[in-house]
mmCIF file of C-alpha atoms and ligand atoms in Angstrom:
data_model
loop_
_atom_site.group_PDB
_atom_site.id
_atom_site.type_symbol
_atom_site.label_atom_id
_atom_site.label_comp_id
_atom_site.label_asym_id
_atom_site.label_seq_id
_atom_site.Cartn_x
_atom_site.Cartn_y
_atom_site.Cartn_z
ATOM 1 C CA MET N 1 112.019 71.029 80.163
ATOM 2 C CA LYS N 2 115.770 71.514 79.958
ATOM 3 C CA PRO N 3 117.275 74.656 78.409
ATOM 4 C CA THR N 4 118.759 74.287 74.925
ATOM 5 C CA VAL N 5 122.329 74.397 73.688
ATOM 6 C CA GLU N 6 123.065 75.470 70.103
ATOM 7 C CA ILE N 7 126.264 75.959 68.123
ATOM 8 C CA VAL N 8 126.856 78.766 65.623
ATOM 9 C CA LEU N 9 129.689 77.479 63.439
ATOM 10 C CA SER N 10 130.600 80.788 61.787
ATOM 11 C CA PRO N 11 129.840 84.512 62.225
ATOM 12 C CA LEU N 12 127.902 84.437 58.945
ATOM 13 C CA LEU N 13 125.400 82.080 60.585
ATOM 14 C CA LEU N 14 124.794 84.241 63.649
ATOM 15 C CA PRO N 15 121.877 86.209 62.117
ATOM 16 C CA LEU N 16 120.035 82.885 61.697
ATOM 17 C CA THR N 17 120.069 82.300 65.453
ATOM 18 C CA ASP N 18 117.918 84.133 67.964
ATOM 19 C CA ILE N 19 120.283 85.027 70.808
ATOM 20 C CA LYS N 20 117.918 87.206 72.842
ATOM 21 C CA GLY N 21 117.455 85.901 76.371
ATOM 22 C CA LYS N 22 120.331 83.428 75.898
ATOM 23 C CA VAL N 23 123.895 83.109 77.169
ATOM 24 C CA VAL N 24 126.364 83.398 74.295
ATOM 25 C CA VAL N 25 129.836 81.913 74.705
ATOM 26 C CA ILE N 26 132.407 83.386 72.324
ATOM 27 C CA ILE N 27 134.968 80.814 71.171
ATOM 28 C CA ASP N 28 138.231 81.631 69.403
ATOM 29 C CA ILE N 29 140.634 78.984 70.632
ATOM 30 C CA LEU N 30 143.523 80.127 68.375
ATOM 31 C CA ARG N 31 143.894 82.505 70.075
ATOM 32 C CA ALA N 32 141.727 85.463 71.097
ATOM 33 C CA THR N 33 139.606 83.807 73.772
ATOM 34 C CA SER N 34 142.606 81.853 75.105
ATOM 35 C CA THR N 35 144.609 85.060 75.397
ATOM 36 C CA ILE N 36 141.712 86.861 77.109
ATOM 37 C CA CYS N 37 141.488 84.131 79.766
ATOM 38 C CA ALA N 38 145.274 84.098 80.307
ATOM 39 C CA ALA N 39 145.486 87.895 80.653
ATOM 40 C CA LEU N 40 142.577 88.181 83.099
ATOM 41 C CA ASP N 41 143.738 85.197 85.142
ATOM 42 C CA ASN N 42 147.174 86.811 85.352
ATOM 43 C CA GLY N 43 145.685 89.952 86.850
ATOM 44 C CA ALA N 44 144.739 92.251 83.967
ATOM 45 C CA LYS N 45 141.973 94.569 85.258
ATOM 46 C CA SER N 46 139.952 94.624 82.043
ATOM 47 C CA ILE N 47 140.124 93.954 78.327
ATOM 48 C CA THR N 48 138.222 96.215 75.954
ATOM 49 C CA PRO N 49 137.572 94.400 72.678
ATOM 50 C CA VAL N 50 137.462 96.681 69.631
ATOM 51 C CA ILE N 51 136.977 96.016 65.935
ATOM 52 C CA SER N 52 139.686 98.018 64.167
ATOM 53 C CA VAL N 53 143.429 98.577 64.539
ATOM 54 C CA GLU N 54 142.839 102.343 64.358
ATOM 55 C CA GLU N 55 140.359 102.274 67.225
ATOM 56 C CA ALA N 56 142.772 100.196 69.304
ATOM 57 C CA LEU N 57 145.610 102.642 68.684
ATOM 58 C CA SER N 58 143.404 105.558 69.759
ATOM 59 C CA TYR N 59 143.447 104.070 73.297
ATOM 60 C CA GLN N 60 147.259 104.111 73.524
ATOM 61 C CA SER N 61 148.116 105.924 76.756
ATOM 62 C CA ASP N 62 149.651 105.347 80.157
ATOM 63 C CA SER N 63 146.510 103.629 81.332
ATOM 64 C CA TYR N 64 145.951 101.235 78.382
ATOM 65 C CA LEU N 65 148.094 98.586 76.736
ATOM 66 C CA VAL N 66 147.221 98.078 73.081
ATOM 67 C CA ALA N 67 147.163 94.467 71.946
ATOM 68 C CA GLY N 68 146.141 92.210 69.098
ATOM 69 C CA GLU N 69 146.938 90.799 65.697
ATOM 70 C CA ARG N 70 146.023 90.733 62.061
ATOM 71 C CA ASN N 71 146.383 87.472 60.154
ATOM 72 C CA GLY N 72 148.161 85.906 63.113
ATOM 73 C CA GLU N 73 150.866 88.569 63.497
ATOM 74 C CA LYS N 74 151.189 91.429 65.976
ATOM 75 C CA ALA N 75 149.750 94.604 64.474
ATOM 76 C CA GLU N 76 152.109 97.503 63.853
ATOM 77 C CA GLY N 77 152.550 99.918 66.747
ATOM 78 C CA PHE N 78 150.948 97.554 69.275
ATOM 79 C CA ASP N 79 152.401 96.762 72.710
ATOM 80 C CA PHE N 80 151.426 93.073 72.514
ATOM 81 C CA GLY N 81 150.431 90.506 69.942
ATOM 82 C CA ASN N 82 147.870 87.781 70.594
ATOM 83 C CA SER N 83 149.851 84.945 72.167
ATOM 84 C CA PRO N 84 148.731 83.933 75.674
ATOM 85 C CA LEU N 85 152.426 83.587 76.537
ATOM 86 C CA GLU N 86 152.941 87.344 76.235
ATOM 87 C CA TYR N 87 150.467 88.053 79.050
ATOM 88 C CA SER N 88 152.463 86.996 82.100
ATOM 89 C CA ARG N 89 151.572 88.307 85.545
ATOM 90 C CA GLU N 90 154.756 90.428 85.615
ATOM 91 C CA VAL N 91 153.649 92.524 82.655
ATOM 92 C CA ILE N 92 149.865 92.443 82.840
ATOM 93 C CA GLU N 93 148.851 92.632 86.501
ATOM 94 C CA GLY N 94 146.695 95.685 87.257
ATOM 95 C CA LYS N 95 146.661 96.811 83.607
ATOM 96 C CA HIS N 96 143.776 97.725 81.309
ATOM 97 C CA VAL N 97 144.139 96.270 77.814
ATOM 98 C CA VAL N 98 142.458 97.142 74.526
ATOM 99 C CA LEU N 99 142.384 94.185 72.130
ATOM 100 C CA THR N 100 141.577 93.777 68.443
ATOM 101 C CA THR N 101 141.890 90.492 66.569
ATOM 102 C CA THR N 102 141.072 89.208 63.098
ATOM 103 C CA ASN N 103 137.978 87.285 64.172
ATOM 104 C CA GLY N 104 137.381 86.910 67.901
ATOM 105 C CA THR N 105 136.850 90.489 69.042
ATOM 106 C CA LYS N 106 134.391 91.125 66.174
ATOM 107 C CA CYS N 107 132.226 88.264 67.436
ATOM 108 C CA ILE N 108 131.921 89.841 70.879
ATOM 109 C CA HIS N 109 130.398 92.927 69.272
ATOM 110 C CA ALA N 110 128.162 90.849 67.004
ATOM 111 C CA ALA N 111 126.623 89.119 70.038
ATOM 112 C CA LYS N 112 125.490 92.284 71.805
ATOM 113 C CA ASP N 113 121.795 91.302 71.823
ATOM 114 C CA ALA N 114 122.495 88.314 74.063
ATOM 115 C CA ASP N 115 121.366 88.178 77.664
ATOM 116 C CA GLU N 116 124.929 87.518 78.722
ATOM 117 C CA ILE N 117 128.256 87.180 76.876
ATOM 118 C CA LEU N 118 130.950 84.857 78.219
ATOM 119 C CA ILE N 119 134.365 83.838 76.948
ATOM 120 C CA GLY N 120 135.282 80.202 76.347
ATOM 121 C CA SER N 121 138.667 78.548 75.910
ATOM 122 C CA PHE N 122 140.292 75.273 76.962
ATOM 123 C CA PHE N 123 141.958 77.373 79.684
ATOM 124 C CA ASN N 124 138.654 77.918 81.493
ATOM 125 C CA LEU N 125 136.595 74.928 80.335
ATOM 126 C CA SER N 126 135.578 73.559 83.747
ATOM 127 C CA VAL N 127 134.632 76.865 85.404
ATOM 128 C CA LEU N 128 132.616 77.810 82.351
ATOM 129 C CA VAL N 129 130.776 74.476 82.310
ATOM 130 C CA ASP N 130 130.029 74.762 86.053
ATOM 131 C CA TYR N 131 128.580 78.222 85.487
ATOM 132 C CA LEU N 132 126.463 77.199 82.479
ATOM 133 C CA GLN N 133 125.092 74.163 84.309
ATOM 134 C CA ALA N 134 124.177 76.224 87.365
ATOM 135 C CA SER N 135 122.655 79.136 85.440
ATOM 136 C CA ASN N 136 120.116 76.821 83.746
ATOM 137 C CA LYS N 137 119.660 79.155 80.747
ATOM 138 C CA PRO N 138 119.705 78.466 77.000
ATOM 139 C CA VAL N 139 123.253 78.579 75.659
ATOM 140 C CA VAL N 140 124.614 79.530 72.230
ATOM 141 C CA LEU N 141 128.206 78.489 71.540
ATOM 142 C CA PHE N 142 129.448 81.018 69.003
ATOM 143 C CA CYS N 143 132.525 79.863 67.051
ATOM 144 C CA ALA N 144 134.593 82.706 65.605
ATOM 145 C CA GLY N 145 136.081 80.568 62.826
ATOM 146 C CA TRP N 146 138.480 82.184 60.395
ATOM 147 C CA LYS N 147 137.206 85.053 58.227
ATOM 148 C CA ASN N 148 133.675 83.613 58.307
ATOM 149 C CA GLN N 149 134.839 80.078 57.490
ATOM 150 C CA VAL N 150 134.121 77.220 59.895
ATOM 151 C CA ASN N 151 137.219 75.975 61.696
ATOM 152 C CA LEU N 152 138.189 72.815 63.505
ATOM 153 C CA GLU N 153 139.470 74.154 66.809
ATOM 154 C CA ASP N 154 136.407 76.238 67.729
ATOM 155 C CA THR N 155 134.006 73.478 66.655
ATOM 156 C CA LEU N 156 135.947 70.895 68.658
ATOM 157 C CA TYR N 157 135.790 73.061 71.766
ATOM 158 C CA ALA N 158 132.041 73.592 71.277
ATOM 159 C CA GLY N 159 131.782 69.787 71.214
ATOM 160 C CA TYR N 160 133.584 69.526 74.565
ATOM 161 C CA ILE N 161 131.178 72.041 76.084
ATOM 162 C CA THR N 162 128.042 70.353 74.744
ATOM 163 C CA GLN N 163 129.292 66.977 75.929
ATOM 164 C CA ALA N 164 129.716 68.441 79.418
ATOM 165 C CA LEU N 165 126.199 69.973 79.275
ATOM 166 C CA SER N 166 124.481 66.773 78.168
ATOM 167 C CA ASN N 167 122.723 66.287 81.523
ATOM 168 C CA SER N 168 121.687 69.897 82.104
ATOM 169 C CA HIS N 169 120.765 70.960 78.535
ATOM 170 C CA GLU N 170 119.134 69.471 75.442
ATOM 171 C CA TRP N 171 119.433 69.969 71.690
ATOM 172 C CA GLU N 172 118.061 69.109 68.321
ATOM 173 C CA SER N 173 120.904 70.442 66.253
ATOM 174 C CA ASP N 174 123.115 69.060 63.496
ATOM 175 C CA PRO N 175 126.070 71.352 64.389
ATOM 176 C CA VAL N 176 125.958 69.950 67.933
ATOM 177 C CA GLU N 177 125.992 66.356 66.595
ATOM 178 C CA MET N 178 128.907 67.225 64.304
ATOM 179 C CA ALA N 179 130.862 68.822 67.144
ATOM 180 C CA LEU N 180 130.264 65.801 69.390
ATOM 181 C CA ASP N 181 131.590 63.525 66.636
ATOM 182 C CA LEU N 182 134.714 65.680 66.437
ATOM 183 C CA VAL N 183 135.317 65.192 70.166
ATOM 184 C CA GLU N 184 135.179 61.411 69.665
ATOM 185 C CA LYS N 185 137.624 61.642 66.773
ATOM 186 C CA ALA N 186 140.045 63.942 68.590
ATOM 187 C CA LYS N 187 139.832 62.811 72.193
ATOM 188 C CA LYS N 188 142.922 60.541 72.214
ATOM 189 C CA ASP N 189 145.157 63.527 71.522
ATOM 190 C CA PRO N 190 143.234 66.747 70.763
ATOM 191 C CA THR N 191 146.402 68.806 70.291
ATOM 192 C CA HIS N 192 147.734 66.388 67.702
ATOM 193 C CA TYR N 193 144.318 66.281 66.051
ATOM 194 C CA LEU N 194 144.366 70.061 65.669
ATOM 195 C CA THR N 195 147.715 70.100 63.858
ATOM 196 C CA ARG N 196 145.583 69.636 60.718
ATOM 197 C CA ALA N 197 143.634 72.874 61.416
ATOM 198 C CA SER N 198 144.287 75.631 58.873
ATOM 199 C CA HIS N 199 145.232 78.154 61.569
ATOM 200 C CA ALA N 200 147.688 75.678 63.102
ATOM 201 C CA LYS N 201 149.280 75.384 59.657
ATOM 202 C CA ARG N 202 149.302 79.181 59.352
ATOM 203 C CA PHE N 203 151.115 79.427 62.699
ATOM 204 C CA LYS N 204 153.725 76.954 61.438
ATOM 205 C CA ARG N 205 154.312 79.042 58.339
ATOM 206 C CA LEU N 206 154.767 82.090 60.590
ATOM 207 C CA GLY N 207 157.349 80.169 62.663
ATOM 208 C CA ASN N 208 155.041 79.793 65.652
ATOM 209 C CA ASN N 209 155.339 76.203 66.877
ATOM 210 C CA ILE N 210 154.258 76.922 70.431
ATOM 211 C CA ASP N 211 150.812 78.508 70.634
ATOM 212 C CA LEU N 212 148.746 75.524 69.501
ATOM 213 C CA GLY N 213 150.036 73.415 72.411
ATOM 214 C CA VAL N 214 149.733 76.328 74.829
ATOM 215 C CA CYS N 215 146.081 77.012 73.924
ATOM 216 C CA MET N 216 145.224 73.331 74.507
ATOM 217 C CA GLU N 217 146.177 73.359 78.207
ATOM 218 C CA PHE N 218 142.882 72.342 79.793
ATOM 219 C CA ASN N 219 141.928 74.468 82.825
ATOM 220 C CA ALA N 220 145.276 76.278 82.972
ATOM 221 C CA HIS N 221 143.511 79.622 83.614
ATOM 222 C CA PRO N 222 140.325 78.846 85.541
ATOM 223 C CA VAL N 223 138.627 82.205 85.241
ATOM 224 C CA LEU N 224 135.012 83.034 84.367
ATOM 225 C CA VAL N 225 135.080 85.929 81.908
ATOM 226 C CA LYS N 226 132.063 88.157 81.270
ATOM 227 C CA TYR N 227 131.473 91.074 78.928
ATOM 228 C CA HIS N 228 130.112 93.968 80.971
ATOM 229 C CA ASN N 229 129.932 97.696 80.147
ATOM 230 C CA ASN N 230 131.977 97.197 76.951
ATOM 231 C CA LYS N 231 134.771 95.423 78.824
ATOM 232 C CA LEU N 232 135.747 91.843 79.486
ATOM 233 C CA VAL N 233 136.325 91.246 83.176
ATOM 234 C CA SER N 234 136.968 88.333 85.469
ATOM 235 C CA ALA N 235 133.690 87.561 87.235
HETATM 236 C C1 MLT S 301 141.523 85.929 65.763
HETATM 237 O O1 MLT S 301 140.763 86.598 66.451
HETATM 238 O O2 MLT S 301 141.378 85.816 64.580
HETATM 239 C C2 MLT S 301 142.672 85.184 66.343
HETATM 240 O O3 MLT S 301 142.664 85.080 67.625
HETATM 241 C C3 MLT S 301 143.848 85.052 65.466
HETATM 242 C C4 MLT S 301 145.185 84.825 66.119
HETATM 243 O O4 MLT S 301 145.437 85.206 67.233
HETATM 244 O O5 MLT S 301 146.063 84.285 65.475
#
């Protein structure tokens, strides 16, 4: 029998899914999990995800950079916001980062009962798929959404992953079927398709016309990211 793949479309649905003994992939395409992959691929030593702005600020010191956003904008007093473009090798190499975001970092904490927690973004799609295929374990694709609402970009990405796992894994799941349909709808031009996503519209209102396209660069940061000892590290 093949291992299963499931999709959790929103954090509110996580308690309905048994994640013990499974690999959970955290997905927050715009932008937490994209930023995490970019920072670690560009040489950051570790990223500590925390839930609150206050907790993040308590790390501020010579050895930690404090990063993140609230409602899509850099939080006050932080060194960095949450755009992958801010995390170039010149500024991030060798650094430890503490990160808090509106949705994505909370999901990492919510998934603590999982056998293994990994980070998924378009930046690391192929290395992640290779790892999931080889590990032959049940997989839960956990979409961060936006404030507990389902969103397009995380669901679409979950569809790409399930499509790639169709030989190694099996499912009996309506969210998986929905996500696969989204891939069909979007595949001609996924970036254009996602311009209708609410967070893409929010970015536009905030004057950010760049990050949607940036976060859709397939395999631009081919790094496998694991959560280990309360930190995200490149495996
Ligand atoms: C989040 O965690 O909610 C996001 O990554 C939001 C963002 O960066 O705009």
